[in-house]
mmCIF file of C-alpha atoms and ligand atoms in Angstrom:
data_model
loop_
_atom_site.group_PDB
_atom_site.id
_atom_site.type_symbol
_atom_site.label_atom_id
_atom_site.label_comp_id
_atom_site.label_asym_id
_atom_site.label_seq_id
_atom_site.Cartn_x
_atom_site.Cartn_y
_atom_site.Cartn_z
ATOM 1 C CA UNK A 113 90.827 113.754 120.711
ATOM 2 C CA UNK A 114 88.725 112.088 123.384
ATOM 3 C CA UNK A 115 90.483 108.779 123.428
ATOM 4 C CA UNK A 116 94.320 107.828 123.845
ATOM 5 C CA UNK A 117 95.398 104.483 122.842
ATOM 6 C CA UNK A 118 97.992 102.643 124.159
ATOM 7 C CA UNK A 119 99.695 99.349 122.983
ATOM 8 C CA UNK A 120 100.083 96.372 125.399
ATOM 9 C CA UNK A 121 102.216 93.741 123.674
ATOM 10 C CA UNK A 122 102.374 89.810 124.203
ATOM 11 C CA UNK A 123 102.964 86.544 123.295
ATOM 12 C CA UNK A 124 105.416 86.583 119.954
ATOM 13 C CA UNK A 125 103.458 89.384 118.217
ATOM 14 C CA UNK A 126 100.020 89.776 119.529
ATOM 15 C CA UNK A 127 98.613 93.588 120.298
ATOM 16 C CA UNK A 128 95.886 93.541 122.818
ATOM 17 C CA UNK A 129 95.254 98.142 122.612
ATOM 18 C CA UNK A 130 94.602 100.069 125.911
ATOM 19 C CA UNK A 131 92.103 103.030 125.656
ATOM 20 C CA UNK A 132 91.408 105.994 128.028
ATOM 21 C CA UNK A 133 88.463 108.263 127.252
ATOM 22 C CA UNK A 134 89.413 111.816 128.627
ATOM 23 C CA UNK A 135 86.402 113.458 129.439
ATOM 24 C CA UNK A 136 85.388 110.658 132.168
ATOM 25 C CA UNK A 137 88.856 108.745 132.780
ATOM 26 C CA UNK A 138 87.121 105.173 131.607
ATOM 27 C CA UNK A 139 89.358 102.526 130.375
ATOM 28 C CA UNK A 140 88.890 99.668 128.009
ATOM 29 C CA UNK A 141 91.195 96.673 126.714
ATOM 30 C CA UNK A 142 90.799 95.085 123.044
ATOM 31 C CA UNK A 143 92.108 91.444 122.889
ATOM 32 C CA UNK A 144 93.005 90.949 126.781
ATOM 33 C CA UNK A 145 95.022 87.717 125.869
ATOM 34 C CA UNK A 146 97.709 87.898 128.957
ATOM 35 C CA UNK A 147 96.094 88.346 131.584
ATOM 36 C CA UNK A 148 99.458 89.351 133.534
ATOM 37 C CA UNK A 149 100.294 92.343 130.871
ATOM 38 C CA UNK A 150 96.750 93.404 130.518
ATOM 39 C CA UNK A 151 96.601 93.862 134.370
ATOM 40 C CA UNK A 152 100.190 95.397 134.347
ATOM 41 C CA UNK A 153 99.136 98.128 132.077
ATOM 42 C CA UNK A 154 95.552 99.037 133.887
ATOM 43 C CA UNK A 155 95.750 97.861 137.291
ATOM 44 C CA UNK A 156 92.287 97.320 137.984
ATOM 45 C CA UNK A 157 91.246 100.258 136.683
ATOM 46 C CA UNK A 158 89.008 98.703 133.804
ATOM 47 C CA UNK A 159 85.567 99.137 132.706
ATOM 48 C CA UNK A 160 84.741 97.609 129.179
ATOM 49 C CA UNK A 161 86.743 94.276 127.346
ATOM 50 C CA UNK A 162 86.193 94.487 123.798
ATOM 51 C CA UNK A 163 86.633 91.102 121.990
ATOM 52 C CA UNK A 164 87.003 90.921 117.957
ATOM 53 C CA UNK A 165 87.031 87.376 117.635
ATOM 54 C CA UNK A 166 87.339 84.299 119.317
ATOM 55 C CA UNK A 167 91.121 82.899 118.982
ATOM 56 C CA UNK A 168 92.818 81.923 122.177
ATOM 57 C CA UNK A 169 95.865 84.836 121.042
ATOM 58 C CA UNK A 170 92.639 87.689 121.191
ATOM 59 C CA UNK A 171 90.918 86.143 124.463
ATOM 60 C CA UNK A 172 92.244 84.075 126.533
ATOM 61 C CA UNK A 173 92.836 86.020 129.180
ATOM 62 C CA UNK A 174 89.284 87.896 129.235
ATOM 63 C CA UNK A 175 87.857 86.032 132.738
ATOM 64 C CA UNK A 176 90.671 86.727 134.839
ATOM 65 C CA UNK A 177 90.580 90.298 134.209
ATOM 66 C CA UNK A 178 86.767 90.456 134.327
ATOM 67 C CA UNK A 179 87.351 89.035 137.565
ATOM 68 C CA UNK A 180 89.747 91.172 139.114
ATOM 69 C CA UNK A 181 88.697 94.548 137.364
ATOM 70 C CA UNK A 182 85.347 93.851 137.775
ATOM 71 C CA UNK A 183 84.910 94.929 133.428
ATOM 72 C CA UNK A 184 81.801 94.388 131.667
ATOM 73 C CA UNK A 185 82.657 91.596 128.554
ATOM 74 C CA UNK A 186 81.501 92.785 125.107
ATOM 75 C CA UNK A 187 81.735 90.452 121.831
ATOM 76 C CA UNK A 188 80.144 89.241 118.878
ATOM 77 C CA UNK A 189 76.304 88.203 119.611
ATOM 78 C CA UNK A 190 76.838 85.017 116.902
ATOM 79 C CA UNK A 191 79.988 83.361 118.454
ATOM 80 C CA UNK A 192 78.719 83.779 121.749
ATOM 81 C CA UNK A 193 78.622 80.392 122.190
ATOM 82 C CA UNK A 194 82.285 80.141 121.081
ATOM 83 C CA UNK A 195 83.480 83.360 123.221
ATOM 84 C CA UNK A 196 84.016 83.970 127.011
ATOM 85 C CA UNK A 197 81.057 85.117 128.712
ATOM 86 C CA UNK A 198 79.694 88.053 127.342
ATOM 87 C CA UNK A 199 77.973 91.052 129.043
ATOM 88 C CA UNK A 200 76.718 92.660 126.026
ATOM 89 C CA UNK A 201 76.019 91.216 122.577
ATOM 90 C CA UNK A 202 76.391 93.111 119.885
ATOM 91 C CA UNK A 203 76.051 93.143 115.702
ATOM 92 C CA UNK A 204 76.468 94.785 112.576
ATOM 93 C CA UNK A 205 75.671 98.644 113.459
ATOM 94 C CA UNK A 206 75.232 98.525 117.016
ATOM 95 C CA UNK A 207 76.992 101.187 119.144
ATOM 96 C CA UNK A 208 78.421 100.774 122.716
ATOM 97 C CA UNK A 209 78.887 103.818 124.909
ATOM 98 C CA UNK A 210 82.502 103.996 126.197
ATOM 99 C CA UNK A 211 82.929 107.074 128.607
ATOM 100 C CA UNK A 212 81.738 110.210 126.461
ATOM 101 C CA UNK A 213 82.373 108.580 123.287
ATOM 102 C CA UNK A 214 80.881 105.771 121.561
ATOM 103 C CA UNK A 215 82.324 102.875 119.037
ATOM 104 C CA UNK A 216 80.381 101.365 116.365
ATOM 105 C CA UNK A 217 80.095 97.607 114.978
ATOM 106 C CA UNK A 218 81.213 96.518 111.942
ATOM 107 C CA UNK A 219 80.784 92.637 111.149
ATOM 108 C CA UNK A 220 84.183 91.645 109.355
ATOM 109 C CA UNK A 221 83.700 87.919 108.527
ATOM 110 C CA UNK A 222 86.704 85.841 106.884
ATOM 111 C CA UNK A 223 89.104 84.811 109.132
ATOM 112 C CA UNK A 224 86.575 83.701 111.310
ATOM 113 C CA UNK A 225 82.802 83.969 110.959
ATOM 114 C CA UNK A 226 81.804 86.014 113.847
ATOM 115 C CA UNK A 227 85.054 88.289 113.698
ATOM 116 C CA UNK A 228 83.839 92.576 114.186
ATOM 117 C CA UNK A 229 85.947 95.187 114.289
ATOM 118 C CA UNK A 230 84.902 98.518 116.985
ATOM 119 C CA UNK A 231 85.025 101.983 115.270
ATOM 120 C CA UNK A 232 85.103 105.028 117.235
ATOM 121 C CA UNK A 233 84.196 107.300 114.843
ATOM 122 C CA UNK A 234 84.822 110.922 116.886
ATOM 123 C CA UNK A 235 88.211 110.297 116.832
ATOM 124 C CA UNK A 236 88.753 107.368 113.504
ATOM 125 C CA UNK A 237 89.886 105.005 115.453
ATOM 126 C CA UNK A 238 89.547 101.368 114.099
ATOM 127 C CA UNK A 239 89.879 97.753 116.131
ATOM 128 C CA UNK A 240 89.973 95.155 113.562
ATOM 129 C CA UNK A 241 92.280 91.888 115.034
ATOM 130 C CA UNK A 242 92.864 89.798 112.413
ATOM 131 C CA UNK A 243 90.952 90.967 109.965
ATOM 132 C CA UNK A 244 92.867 93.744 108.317
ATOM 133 C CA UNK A 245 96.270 94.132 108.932
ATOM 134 C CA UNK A 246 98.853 96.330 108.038
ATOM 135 C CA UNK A 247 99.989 95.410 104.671
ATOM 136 C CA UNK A 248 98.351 91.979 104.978
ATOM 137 C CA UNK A 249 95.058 90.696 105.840
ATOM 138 C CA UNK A 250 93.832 87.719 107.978
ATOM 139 C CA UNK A 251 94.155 84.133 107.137
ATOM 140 C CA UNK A 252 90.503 82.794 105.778
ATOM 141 C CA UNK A 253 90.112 80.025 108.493
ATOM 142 C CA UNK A 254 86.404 80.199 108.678
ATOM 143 C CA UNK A 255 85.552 82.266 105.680
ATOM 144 C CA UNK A 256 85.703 82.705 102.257
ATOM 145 C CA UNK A 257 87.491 85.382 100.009
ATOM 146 C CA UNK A 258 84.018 87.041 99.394
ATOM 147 C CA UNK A 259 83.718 87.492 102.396
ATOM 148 C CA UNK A 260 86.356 88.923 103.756
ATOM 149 C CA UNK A 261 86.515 91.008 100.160
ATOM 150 C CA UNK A 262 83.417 92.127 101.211
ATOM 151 C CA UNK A 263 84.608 93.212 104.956
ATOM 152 C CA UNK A 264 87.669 94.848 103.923
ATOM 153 C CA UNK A 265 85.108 97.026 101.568
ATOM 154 C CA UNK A 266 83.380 97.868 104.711
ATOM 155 C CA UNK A 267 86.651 98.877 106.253
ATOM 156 C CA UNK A 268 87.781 100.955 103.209
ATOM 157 C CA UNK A 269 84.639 102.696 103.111
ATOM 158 C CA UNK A 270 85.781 104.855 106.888
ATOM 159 C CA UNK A 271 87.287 107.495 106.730
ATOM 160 C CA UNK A 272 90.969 107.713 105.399
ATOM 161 C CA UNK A 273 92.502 109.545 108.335
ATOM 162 C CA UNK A 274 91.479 106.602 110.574
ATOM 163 C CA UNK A 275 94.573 104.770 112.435
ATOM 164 C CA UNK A 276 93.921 100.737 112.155
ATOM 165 C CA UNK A 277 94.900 99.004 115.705
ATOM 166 C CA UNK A 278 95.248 95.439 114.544
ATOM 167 C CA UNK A 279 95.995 92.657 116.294
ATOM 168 C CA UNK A 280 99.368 91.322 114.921
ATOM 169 C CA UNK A 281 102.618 92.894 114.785
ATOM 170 C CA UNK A 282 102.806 91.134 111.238
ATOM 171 C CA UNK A 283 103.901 94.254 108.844
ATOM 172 C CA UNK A 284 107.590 93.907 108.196
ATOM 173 C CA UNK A 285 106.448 89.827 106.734
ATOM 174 C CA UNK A 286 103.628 91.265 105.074
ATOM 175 C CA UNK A 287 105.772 93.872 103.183
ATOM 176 C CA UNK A 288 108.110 91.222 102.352
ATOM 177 C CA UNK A 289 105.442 89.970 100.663
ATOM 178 C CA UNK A 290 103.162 92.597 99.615
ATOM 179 C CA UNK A 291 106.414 93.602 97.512
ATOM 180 C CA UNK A 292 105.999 90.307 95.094
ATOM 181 C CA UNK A 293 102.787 91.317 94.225
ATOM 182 C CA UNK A 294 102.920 94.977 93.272
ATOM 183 C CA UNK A 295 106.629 95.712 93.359
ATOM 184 C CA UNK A 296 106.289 98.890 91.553
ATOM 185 C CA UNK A 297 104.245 100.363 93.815
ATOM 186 C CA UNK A 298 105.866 103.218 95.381
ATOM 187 C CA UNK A 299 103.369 104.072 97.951
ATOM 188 C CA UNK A 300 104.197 100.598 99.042
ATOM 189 C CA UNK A 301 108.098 100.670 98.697
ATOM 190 C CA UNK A 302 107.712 103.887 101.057
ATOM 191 C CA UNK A 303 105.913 102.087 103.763
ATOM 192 C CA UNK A 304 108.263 99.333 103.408
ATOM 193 C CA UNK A 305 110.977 100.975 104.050
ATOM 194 C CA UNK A 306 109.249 102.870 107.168
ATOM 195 C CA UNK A 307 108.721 98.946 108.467
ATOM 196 C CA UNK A 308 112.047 98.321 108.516
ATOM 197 C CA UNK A 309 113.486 101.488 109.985
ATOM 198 C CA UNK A 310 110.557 101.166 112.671
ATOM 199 C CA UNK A 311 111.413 97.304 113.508
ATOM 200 C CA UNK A 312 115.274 97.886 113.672
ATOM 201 C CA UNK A 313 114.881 100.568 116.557
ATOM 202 C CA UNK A 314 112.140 98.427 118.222
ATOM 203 C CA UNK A 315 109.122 100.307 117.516
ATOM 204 C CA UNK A 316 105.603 99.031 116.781
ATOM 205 C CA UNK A 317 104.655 99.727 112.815
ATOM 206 C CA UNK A 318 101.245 99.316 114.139
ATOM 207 C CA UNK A 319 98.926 101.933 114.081
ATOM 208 C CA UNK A 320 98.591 102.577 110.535
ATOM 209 C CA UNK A 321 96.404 105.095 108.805
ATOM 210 C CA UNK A 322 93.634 103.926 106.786
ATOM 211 C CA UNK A 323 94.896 106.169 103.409
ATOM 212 C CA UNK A 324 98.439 104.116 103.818
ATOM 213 C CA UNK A 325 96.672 100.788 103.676
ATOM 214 C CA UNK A 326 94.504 101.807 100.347
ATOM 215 C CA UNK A 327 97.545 102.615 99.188
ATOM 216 C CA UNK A 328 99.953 100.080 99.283
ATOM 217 C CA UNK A 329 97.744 96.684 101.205
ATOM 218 C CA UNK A 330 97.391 94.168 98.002
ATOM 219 C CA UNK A 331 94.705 92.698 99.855
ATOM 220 C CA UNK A 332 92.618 96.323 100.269
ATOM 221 C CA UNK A 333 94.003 97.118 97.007
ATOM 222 C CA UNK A 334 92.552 93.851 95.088
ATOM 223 C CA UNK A 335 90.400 94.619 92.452
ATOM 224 C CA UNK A 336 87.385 91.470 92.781
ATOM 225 C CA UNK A 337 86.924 89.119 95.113
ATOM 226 C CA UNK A 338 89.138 85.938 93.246
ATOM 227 C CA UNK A 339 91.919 88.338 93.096
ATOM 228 C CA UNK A 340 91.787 88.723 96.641
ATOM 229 C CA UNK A 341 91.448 85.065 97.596
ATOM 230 C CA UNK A 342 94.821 84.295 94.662
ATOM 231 C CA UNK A 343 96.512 86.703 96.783
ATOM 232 C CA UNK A 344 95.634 85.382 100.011
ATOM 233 C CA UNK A 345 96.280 81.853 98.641
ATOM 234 C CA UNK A 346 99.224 82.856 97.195
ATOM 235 C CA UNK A 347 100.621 84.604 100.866
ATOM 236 C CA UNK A 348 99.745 81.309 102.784
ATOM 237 C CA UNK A 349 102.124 79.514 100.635
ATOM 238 C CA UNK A 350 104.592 82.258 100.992
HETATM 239 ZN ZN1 ZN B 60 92.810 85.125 114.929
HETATM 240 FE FE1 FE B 61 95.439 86.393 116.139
#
């Protein structure tokens, strides 16, 4: 394990994730929203801001902690124009160096158009904001359900044992509903009831592992593209 992750809640439910790489002591923030609890939990200790998309909830805060931390911005290369000022650009396959380890682009369209997610594959670690969460998936503001069919295939194709850092405490909803549309599944009723356990004493349900999501996430679990946009359709009326 090369990286530690730490969670660094705000707003009503937002995640922005805190990482340390061991071997050299560099830091890096996904989804610096608050600038106030982002600089609370690093000081300004900070090298690298990693942005998944451009909603005010994932990056609002990003140039007042480049500012006092000094970090270098990275961010999708096609919303640049849309995103705080970047330092790097990146795209589908690129690979940033963070300390002695490395993360890895993935393009995740669908809730918004220029939305990635980082992997870091020597330790499975996965940064996907709003596109996949735990039990649920993202709303399709900017996409459509092909696409973000297709980007949750992407996601489902890493490794199983890799924990998904999303940005939304959203899972105990999402279970609520995930439970109308396969009720019988018992891989979901499990998780389910590990939401509400986890909620009641105050504890984040977020990471989740990969396997947990193929298992019981309706929206991973959908079998074609339609199905997944019914189901999404069907949640936003929910
Ligand atoms: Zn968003
Ligand atoms: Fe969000």
């Amino acid at each position: 394990m090369t990286v530690t992750v730490q969670a660094v809640p705000m707003f009503a439910d937002n995640y922005a994730w805190l990482l340390r790489e061991s071997g050299t002591g560099a830091t890096a923030i996904v989804d610096p929203a608050d600038p106030e609890a982002v600089l609370a939990a690093t000081g300004h200790q900070l090298a690298t801001i990693l942005l998944t998309h451009h909603h005010a909830d994932h990056t609002a805060g990003t140039d007042e902690v480049r500012a006092r931390t000094g970090a270098t911005v990275v961010g999708a290369r096609a919303d640049a124009h849309r995103l705080p000022r970047l330092y790097t650009g990146v795209a589908e396959g690129d690979t940033i160096a963070f300390g002695n380890t490395r993360a890895r682009i993935i393009e995740t369209p669908g809730h918004t158009r220029g939305h990635i997610a980082f992997f870091f594959p020597d330790d499975a670690l996965l940064f996907c904001g709003d596109t996949l969460f735990s039990l649920g998936c993202g709303r399709l503001l900017e996409g459509t359900a092909a696409e973000m069919f297709a980007s949750l295939a992407k996601l489902a194709a890493l490794p199983p044992e890799t924990r998904v850092f999303c940005g939304h405490e959203y899972t105990a909803g999402n279970a609520h509903f995930a439970l109308t549309v396969e009720p019988d599944n018992a891989a979901l009723q499990a998780r389910a009831a590990e939401v509400t356990r986890l909620r009641a004493a105050g504890t984040p349900t977020v990471p989740s592992i990969l396997a947990e999501e193929l298992a019981a996430n309706p929206f991973m679990r959908a079998p074609t593209a339609a199905r997944l946009g019914e189901i999404r359709a069907a949640k936003d009326r929910f």
